[in-house]
């Protein structure tokens, strides 16, 4: 059976892993046993974990969902870019549980490896037994295996406790050139470890070492090498081309004994590639643990590494040649509010209107820049009729303008556009996506605002995890048809009841803004305007006028 595509059903997926030559039992097992299955399981000779056995005996509900589980057997990197630390981060990012058997502790940073302390092999054996005997490991991934004894111990453990797949990253020499495995280990790798591997993932240097010094300079060389390595026993081979010259794409060659696949991705120009190999192998293991076929797992892992490198290409950590990258795809946007929205940002809230921009033949980016230069403290893109693709591009361009000024940019209504452009948040109305759902989709760090007219709506917004509410219309307005007004009294009532900061909206202009802000409640943080700043030719002039009036009024009041 051809195994391709992401298989969500673990039973089907298990069929992709034919029983290992040396495995005692590789029956595709159900992910959870119900108590009535205890007998069946025992008759089949499937050993249940101690935990399941214990729970079954006590009549507890043992039909809990099992987490996909990768065990990494690798070395610790004190700089946390590679090794065990990269494996933990990669698995966490991919939603898979990762346990760790530590084979060595390295003193390492972005400059290189300053020291290696090998864990005694008996203690590696003890760690392996602790995890494998108890915790239902799906896939074992190996990294730094610094001694022959440790390889032997691992082999024995896997015979005793078979797993569904073994991913071998044959770590030997770090990119900085430091030796991470005793050279004598090579023979053992060749004779034993490759035989156990469902996939082996050497980089160019490791490929050359495993093949007795073969020169690897082109993708064709990599294809030949993949075939030679395959003949040494692993089910599949991935020769990684991260270390090819800069003129090449980042090309990896996959070979499963039948077919070659050249996996290309653009080479990200960055120094932050320390730990790409460990991450790639862990991500492959994680996808296999979830039930993916081998080729799908490899493709997904490569795309994940590429995305993480792209996100982290500019970060600076350490003084050495090879920095670590961010597995959680966050560091690039270190100017975003990052969950620290205080409400003070609402002071002069500018909501865009493409009709008004068209009238003055003003690109959205220009309108946003002018509003910010005039003193706007937050921007909302409100594009009711824009095509999705155009909207995303506009949002990205506006974010580039907003972030140097530390002005957040929110998207009206369109959660998808906010996600695609990585905007700072969204503003939703009462008939848009519920804030509770938006929060789940956007995660904890994004800003969510909700339009509210009543005390009940304001309370619900707070319950739903919103960051602020917009209350109005305070006065009638031409930018929102059929919008009932709440007036100053309604605004005051909602402010007094709201646990969230409030921005007033609807018909606010230079002549009434002070009155609105003057109604008093401390959580009324500002005014939102559309026409007042965007309807005339000079956005910067109109915004500046309003900003100075508001500032003066606030200074007077204090
Ligand atoms: N600059 C880059 N841009 C895009 N992908 C890259 C880049 N460098 C490496 N990769 C990819 O990262 C993965 C790991 O390959 P690499 O050859 O760097 O492994 P490695 O040398 O074992 O890494 P390390 O030892 O630092 O953990 C491969 O899929 C490779 O194509
Ligand atoms: C501990 C450890 N494992 C693997 C690598 C390979 O990147 C490294 N540099 N350090
Ligand atoms: Mg490596």
CSV table of C-alpha atoms and ligand atoms in Angstrom, one decimal, residues 169 203 206 240 277, ligand 3:
chain,number,residue,atom,x,y,z
A,169,UNK,CA,20.0,11.9,13.2
A,203,UNK,CA,24.0,16.4,6.9
A,206,UNK,CA,28.0,13.1,8.3
A,240,UNK,CA,20.4,17.3,4.1
A,277,UNK,CA,19.2,19.4,11.9
B,3,LIG,MG1,23.1,17.9,12.6
